[in-house]
GROMACS .gro file of C-alpha atoms in nm:
model
  325
    1MET     CA    1   4.524   0.620  -0.832
    2LYS     CA    2   4.488   0.869  -1.111
    3ASN     CA    3   4.723   1.162  -1.101
    4VAL     CA    4   4.536   1.487  -1.197
    5SER     CA    5   4.762   1.788  -1.272
    6ILE     CA    6   4.600   2.142  -1.268
    7LEU     CA    7   4.824   2.387  -1.427
    8VAL     CA    8   4.863   2.731  -1.274
    9PRO     CA    9   4.953   2.954  -1.575
   10GLU     CA   10   5.043   3.318  -1.545
   11THR     CA   11   4.721   3.536  -1.571
   12ALA     CA   12   4.505   3.234  -1.492
   13VAL     CA   13   4.143   3.277  -1.404
   14ILE     CA   14   4.147   3.173  -1.032
   15GLU     CA   15   3.803   2.996  -1.051
   16ALA     CA   16   3.926   2.787  -1.337
   17VAL     CA   17   4.213   2.673  -1.117
   18ALA     CA   18   4.008   2.623  -0.799
   19ASP     CA   19   3.702   2.449  -0.937
   20PRO     CA   20   3.861   2.130  -1.091
   21HIS     CA   21   4.051   2.113  -0.772
   22TYR     CA   22   3.725   2.136  -0.569
   23MET     CA   23   3.552   1.893  -0.797
   24PHE     CA   24   3.809   1.617  -0.792
   25LYS     CA   25   3.872   1.652  -0.415
   26ALA     CA   26   3.506   1.618  -0.359
   27VAL     CA   27   3.467   1.312  -0.570
   28ASN     CA   28   3.737   1.155  -0.357
   29GLN     CA   29   3.529   1.218  -0.055
   30PHE     CA   30   3.227   1.082  -0.228
   31LEU     CA   31   3.402   0.754  -0.300
   32GLN     CA   32   3.529   0.727   0.057
   33VAL     CA   33   3.168   0.778   0.189
   34ALA     CA   34   3.061   0.495  -0.042
   35GLY     CA   35   3.327   0.268   0.122
   36LYS     CA   36   3.579   0.294  -0.175
   37GLU     CA   37   3.929   0.423  -0.204
   38PRO     CA   38   3.994   0.776  -0.326
   39LEU     CA   39   4.091   0.769  -0.680
   40PHE     CA   40   4.240   1.108  -0.772
   41ASN     CA   41   4.579   1.237  -0.660
   42VAL     CA   42   4.513   1.602  -0.732
   43GLN     CA   43   4.790   1.853  -0.771
   44LEU     CA   44   4.841   2.210  -0.863
   45VAL     CA   45   5.155   2.237  -1.091
   46GLY     CA   46   5.346   2.516  -1.243
   47LEU     CA   47   5.670   2.675  -1.326
   48SER     CA   48   5.720   2.825  -0.984
   49LYS     CA   49   5.607   2.757  -0.632
   50GLU     CA   50   5.397   3.067  -0.619
   51ILE     CA   51   5.187   3.228  -0.890
   52LYS     CA   52   5.026   3.579  -0.823
   53LEU     CA   53   4.705   3.621  -1.014
   54ASP     CA   54   4.450   3.905  -1.071
   55ASN     CA   55   4.700   4.190  -1.004
   56CYS     CA   56   4.829   4.005  -0.693
   57VAL     CA   57   4.481   3.971  -0.535
   58PHE     CA   58   4.524   3.601  -0.524
   59SER     CA   59   4.837   3.399  -0.463
   60VAL     CA   60   4.844   3.035  -0.553
   61HIS     CA   61   5.106   2.787  -0.413
   62THR     CA   62   5.169   2.487  -0.639
   63ASP     CA   63   5.203   2.147  -0.496
   64ALA     CA   64   5.480   2.051  -0.737
   65LEU     CA   65   5.686   2.205  -1.003
   66LEU     CA   66   5.655   2.097  -1.380
   67LYS     CA   67   6.011   1.961  -1.388
   68ASP     CA   68   5.924   1.730  -1.092
   69VAL     CA   69   5.604   1.574  -1.246
   70LYS     CA   70   5.740   1.304  -1.452
   71LYS     CA   71   5.409   1.119  -1.522
   72THR     CA   72   5.053   1.238  -1.505
   73ASP     CA   73   4.711   1.098  -1.618
   74LEU     CA   74   4.502   1.412  -1.677
   75ILE     CA   75   4.614   1.764  -1.721
   76PHE     CA   76   4.381   2.064  -1.687
   77ILE     CA   77   4.471   2.384  -1.857
   78PRO     CA   78   4.266   2.663  -1.693
   79ALA     CA   79   4.129   2.967  -1.862
   80VAL     CA   80   4.355   3.270  -1.877
   81SER     CA   81   4.262   3.631  -1.885
   82GLY     CA   82   4.368   3.944  -2.090
   83ASP     CA   83   4.527   3.938  -2.437
   84MET     CA   84   4.556   3.576  -2.546
   85GLU     CA   85   4.885   3.630  -2.742
   86LYS     CA   86   5.050   3.777  -2.440
   87ALA     CA   87   4.908   3.503  -2.232
   88ILE     CA   88   5.065   3.238  -2.458
   89GLU     CA   89   5.405   3.427  -2.451
   90LEU     CA   90   5.392   3.441  -2.072
   91ASN     CA   91   5.324   3.075  -2.046
   92LYS     CA   92   5.532   2.930  -2.334
   93GLY     CA   93   5.739   2.742  -2.082
   94LEU     CA   94   5.444   2.513  -2.003
   95LEU     CA   95   5.390   2.407  -2.354
   96PRO     CA   96   5.667   2.158  -2.406
   97TRP     CA   97   5.571   1.978  -2.097
   98ILE     CA   98   5.202   1.951  -2.198
   99VAL     CA   99   5.323   1.795  -2.528
  100GLU     CA  100   5.566   1.554  -2.367
  101GLN     CA  101   5.294   1.434  -2.112
  102TYR     CA  102   5.034   1.390  -2.391
  103ASN     CA  103   5.279   1.190  -2.591
  104ASN     CA  104   5.340   0.976  -2.290
  105GLY     CA  105   4.973   0.891  -2.253
  106SER     CA  106   4.825   1.165  -2.056
  107GLU     CA  107   4.493   1.323  -2.130
  108VAL     CA  108   4.463   1.698  -2.156
  109ALA     CA  109   4.154   1.912  -2.088
  110SER     CA  110   4.132   2.292  -2.160
  111LEU     CA  111   3.867   2.493  -1.973
  112CYS     CA  112   3.709   2.786  -2.163
  113VAL     CA  113   3.971   3.008  -2.317
  114GLY     CA  114   4.249   2.777  -2.179
  115ALA     CA  115   4.193   2.637  -2.535
  116PHE     CA  116   4.420   2.916  -2.669
  117LEU     CA  117   4.717   2.768  -2.461
  118LEU     CA  118   4.620   2.417  -2.564
  119ALA     CA  119   4.609   2.523  -2.927
  120ALA     CA  120   4.949   2.690  -2.898
  121THR     CA  121   5.105   2.349  -2.820
  122GLY     CA  122   5.011   2.236  -3.170
  123LEU     CA  123   4.826   1.928  -3.028
  124LEU     CA  124   4.496   2.067  -3.167
  125ASN     CA  125   4.592   2.088  -3.527
  126GLY     CA  126   4.348   1.904  -3.734
  127LYS     CA  127   4.126   1.826  -3.438
  128LYS     CA  128   3.798   1.967  -3.297
  129CYS     CA  129   3.791   2.216  -3.021
  130SER     CA  130   3.552   2.433  -2.802
  131THR     CA  131   3.610   2.766  -2.640
  132HIS     CA  132   3.410   3.066  -2.518
  133TRP     CA  133   3.159   3.175  -2.789
  134ASN     CA  134   3.279   3.538  -2.744
  135MET     CA  135   3.649   3.453  -2.853
  136THR     CA  136   3.575   3.225  -3.160
  137ASN     CA  137   3.676   3.500  -3.419
  138ASP     CA  138   4.014   3.551  -3.227
  139PHE     CA  139   4.069   3.175  -3.206
  140ARG     CA  140   4.006   3.116  -3.562
  141THR     CA  141   4.238   3.397  -3.662
  142MET     CA  142   4.527   3.263  -3.456
  143PHE     CA  143   4.473   2.885  -3.499
  144PRO     CA  144   4.311   2.837  -3.855
  145GLU     CA  145   4.426   2.477  -3.854
  146VAL     CA  146   4.205   2.386  -3.557
  147GLU     CA  147   3.845   2.298  -3.626
  148LEU     CA  148   3.651   2.520  -3.382
  149VAL     CA  149   3.303   2.380  -3.303
  150ASP     CA  150   3.056   2.674  -3.255
  151GLY     CA  151   2.826   2.647  -2.957
  152SER     CA  152   2.957   2.319  -2.827
  153ILE     CA  153   3.004   2.269  -2.445
  154ILE     CA  154   3.244   1.978  -2.481
  155THR     CA  155   3.455   1.840  -2.746
  156GLU     CA  156   3.666   1.519  -2.721
  157GLU     CA  157   3.912   1.390  -2.974
  158GLN     CA  158   4.195   1.145  -2.909
  159GLY     CA  159   4.231   1.216  -2.545
  160ILE     CA  160   4.213   1.577  -2.576
  161TYR     CA  161   3.905   1.772  -2.431
  162SER     CA  162   3.789   2.126  -2.441
  163SER     CA  163   3.500   2.317  -2.305
  164GLY     CA  164   3.285   2.604  -2.396
  165GLY     CA  165   3.259   2.943  -2.232
  166ALA     CA  166   3.278   3.042  -1.864
  167THR     CA  167   3.095   2.806  -1.630
  168SER     CA  168   3.014   2.545  -1.896
  169TYR     CA  169   3.358   2.394  -1.801
  170TRP     CA  170   3.171   2.233  -1.508
  171ASN     CA  171   3.005   2.013  -1.765
  172LEU     CA  172   3.352   1.900  -1.888
  173LEU     CA  173   3.444   1.841  -1.523
  174LEU     CA  174   3.138   1.623  -1.483
  175TYR     CA  175   3.199   1.435  -1.812
  176LEU     CA  176   3.561   1.342  -1.698
  177VAL     CA  177   3.430   1.247  -1.348
  178GLU     CA  178   3.188   1.004  -1.528
  179LYS     CA  179   3.461   0.871  -1.756
  180TYR     CA  180   3.705   0.802  -1.469
  181THR     CA  181   3.452   0.675  -1.216
  182ASP     CA  182   3.097   0.596  -1.321
  183ARG     CA  183   2.755   0.751  -1.397
  184ASN     CA  184   2.626   0.743  -1.043
  185THR     CA  185   2.917   0.933  -0.901
  186ALA     CA  186   2.879   1.187  -1.181
  187ILE     CA  187   2.516   1.233  -1.092
  188LEU     CA  188   2.600   1.270  -0.726
  189ALA     CA  189   2.854   1.539  -0.814
  190SER     CA  190   2.608   1.709  -1.046
  191LYS     CA  191   2.363   1.716  -0.756
  192TYR     CA  192   2.617   1.840  -0.507
  193PHE     CA  193   2.738   2.116  -0.724
  194ALA     CA  194   2.393   2.196  -0.883
  195ILE     CA  195   2.491   2.144  -1.238
  196ASP     CA  196   2.281   2.036  -1.520
  197ILE     CA  197   2.476   1.710  -1.607
  198ASP     CA  198   2.385   1.668  -1.970
  199ARG     CA  199   2.389   2.027  -2.095
  200ASP     CA  200   2.562   2.002  -2.435
  201SER     CA  201   2.531   2.350  -2.601
  202GLN     CA  202   2.623   2.708  -2.519
  203SER     CA  203   2.404   2.833  -2.806
  204SER     CA  204   2.131   3.001  -2.600
  205PHE     CA  205   2.396   3.222  -2.434
  206MET     CA  206   2.574   3.326  -2.759
  207MET     CA  207   2.555   3.678  -2.875
  208PHE     CA  208   2.617   3.728  -3.248
  209GLN     CA  209   2.843   4.037  -3.301
  210GLY     CA  210   2.939   3.995  -3.655
  211GLN     CA  211   3.281   3.896  -3.775
  212LYS     CA  212   3.451   4.213  -3.889
  213GLU     CA  213   3.811   4.125  -3.797
  214HIS     CA  214   3.919   4.134  -4.162
  215GLU     CA  215   4.016   4.372  -4.433
  216ASP     CA  216   3.778   4.298  -4.708
  217VAL     CA  217   3.605   4.653  -4.754
  218GLU     CA  218   3.315   4.531  -4.970
  219ILE     CA  219   3.233   4.251  -4.734
  220ILE     CA  220   3.223   4.489  -4.444
  221THR     CA  221   2.994   4.715  -4.638
  222THR     CA  222   2.755   4.427  -4.695
  223GLN     CA  223   2.777   4.324  -4.333
  224GLU     CA  224   2.680   4.666  -4.217
  225PHE     CA  225   2.389   4.681  -4.461
  226ILE     CA  226   2.250   4.341  -4.336
  227GLU     CA  227   2.283   4.453  -3.975
  228ASN     CA  228   2.112   4.791  -4.042
  229ASN     CA  229   1.833   4.638  -4.260
  230TYR     CA  230   1.767   4.313  -4.097
  231GLN     CA  231   1.392   4.379  -4.104
  232GLU     CA  232   1.385   4.355  -4.482
  233LYS     CA  233   1.417   4.056  -4.721
  234ILE     CA  234   1.766   4.056  -4.823
  235THR     CA  235   1.912   3.850  -5.126
  236VAL     CA  236   2.255   3.740  -5.204
  237ASP     CA  237   2.221   3.898  -5.553
  238GLU     CA  238   2.121   4.220  -5.396
  239LEU     CA  239   2.427   4.238  -5.181
  240ALA     CA  240   2.662   4.136  -5.455
  241ASP     CA  241   2.526   4.402  -5.693
  242MET     CA  242   2.562   4.666  -5.417
  243VAL     CA  243   2.931   4.626  -5.410
  244ALA     CA  244   2.976   4.529  -5.787
  245VAL     CA  245   3.103   4.190  -5.726
  246GLY     CA  246   3.003   3.872  -5.909
  247ARG     CA  247   2.780   3.634  -5.703
  248ARG     CA  248   3.006   3.344  -5.687
  249SER     CA  249   3.314   3.566  -5.610
  250PHE     CA  250   3.100   3.755  -5.342
  251GLU     CA  251   2.987   3.426  -5.180
  252ARG     CA  252   3.337   3.297  -5.166
  253ARG     CA  253   3.473   3.623  -5.027
  254PHE     CA  254   3.197   3.653  -4.766
  255LYS     CA  255   3.264   3.295  -4.637
  256LYS     CA  256   3.634   3.349  -4.609
  257ALA     CA  257   3.596   3.676  -4.420
  258THR     CA  258   3.320   3.589  -4.190
  259ASN     CA  259   3.326   3.206  -4.161
  260ASN     CA  260   2.954   3.219  -4.255
  261THR     CA  261   2.772   3.196  -4.578
  262VAL     CA  262   2.581   3.491  -4.672
  263VAL     CA  263   2.249   3.326  -4.585
  264GLU     CA  264   2.383   3.206  -4.245
  265TYR     CA  265   2.495   3.552  -4.169
  266ILE     CA  266   2.159   3.712  -4.260
  267GLN     CA  267   1.992   3.444  -4.034
  268ARG     CA  268   2.226   3.499  -3.745
  269VAL     CA  269   2.161   3.871  -3.755
  270LYS     CA  270   1.785   3.833  -3.766
  271ILE     CA  271   1.790   3.579  -3.490
  272GLU     CA  272   2.004   3.796  -3.277
  273ALA     CA  273   1.760   4.085  -3.317
  274ALA     CA  274   1.476   3.856  -3.232
  275LYS     CA  275   1.653   3.735  -2.922
  276ARG     CA  276   1.680   4.094  -2.807
  277LYS     CA  277   1.314   4.157  -2.853
  278PHE     CA  278   1.209   3.853  -2.669
  279GLU     CA  279   1.430   3.950  -2.384
  280SER     CA  280   1.307   4.312  -2.348
  281SER     CA  281   0.943   4.318  -2.479
  282LEU     CA  282   0.616   4.145  -2.438
  283LYS     CA  283   0.562   4.096  -2.812
  284ASN     CA  284   0.426   3.752  -2.910
  285ILE     CA  285   0.606   3.514  -3.136
  286ASN     CA  286   0.445   3.631  -3.463
  287GLN     CA  287   0.513   3.999  -3.386
  288VAL     CA  288   0.886   3.933  -3.326
  289MET     CA  289   0.886   3.712  -3.638
  290TYR     CA  290   0.751   3.990  -3.861
  291ASP     CA  291   0.979   4.262  -3.686
  292VAL     CA  292   1.280   4.075  -3.798
  293GLY     CA  293   1.180   4.009  -4.155
  294TYR     CA  294   1.030   3.656  -4.145
  295THR     CA  295   0.682   3.569  -4.270
  296ASP     CA  296   0.697   3.196  -4.259
  297THR     CA  297   0.639   3.078  -3.899
  298LYS     CA  298   0.780   2.737  -3.953
  299ALA     CA  299   1.106   2.865  -4.123
  300PHE     CA  300   1.143   3.128  -3.822
  301ARG     CA  301   1.103   2.854  -3.559
  302THR     CA  302   1.345   2.610  -3.744
  303VAL     CA  303   1.612   2.877  -3.773
  304PHE     CA  304   1.573   3.000  -3.424
  305LYS     CA  305   1.608   2.657  -3.274
  306LYS     CA  306   1.902   2.570  -3.495
  307ILE     CA  307   2.091   2.891  -3.388
  308THR     CA  308   1.997   2.909  -3.015
  309GLY     CA  309   1.907   2.550  -2.925
  310LEU     CA  310   1.580   2.665  -2.800
  311THR     CA  311   1.229   2.726  -2.941
  312PRO     CA  312   1.114   3.094  -2.955
  313ILE     CA  313   0.877   3.037  -2.664
  314GLU     CA  314   1.145   2.853  -2.461
  315TYR     CA  315   1.394   3.128  -2.505
  316ARG     CA  316   1.141   3.403  -2.418
  317ASN     CA  317   1.037   3.208  -2.107
  318LYS     CA  318   1.391   3.154  -2.010
  319TYR     CA  319   1.517   3.521  -2.042
  320ASN     CA  320   1.205   3.739  -2.010
  321LYS     CA  321   1.049   3.680  -1.669
  322PRO     CA  322   0.759   3.926  -1.713
  323ALA     CA  323   0.664   3.723  -2.014
  324VAL     CA  324   0.632   3.421  -1.784
  325ASN     CA  325   0.420   3.582  -1.514
   0.00000   0.00000   0.00000
């Protein structure tokens, strides 16, 4: 029997508590139907017997207090809501227990922005991690020693797992079901819950909003220029000259401030504009390509696929239903 401990933090997102509970309880039922013994002892655990969530709309009653759980095999850290620094402060009492259990052999999995609580333990230092694409700037600012993997659905390193944004944590749940049981059981669970079992990227859902949470005024100036002139051909030299900074120094400062090279940033702004056009217009691929400043079809398709995980046609067909009809 594997002990699965689902933490119930203060400000937890109720779905991220309920869904792993539902998944692993259901897998026990699948195993029983197949004539096997249930594998998972699933418990909700926390610092108190009752945790009120979402302004007291929900009340979660835990099965066990942290102090009474001496050994577990798998810990889930659900997503939390609101300000992440406040959430960490509210839940700092959970962190030593997570570290202790991991050091005693437990595996640990964070769901979506539960990665912030996981990172606050220090266990992710020097390791890879996934989180919601919309929180990557905040995460990098708070935890620069963690290697955040952009767009990834699942990361795994030394018994520590993390998932991408929102419902992509279902893919991590399936991944762990397969690891602890077998492929057939995971496929059955994927069909039961109607989940694409092998989805490995949240890239097509990502909205690039430009990293401006820094104080480098010259870099912000060039970021705004790129965003306002994405239709044009923009060069690194042009941007460096605009703010009277040497090219090498400019490139170094831009990378430090935005976590992108200048070329990557220009590409991401152009592709974000292309995505919006595919979603809201009936323009063909070449028209959109020219609108965002590309003249080379192959280059446009290559960059678009690299950033979104989809070809331009696949993206348009996925997000613009009138274009399909």
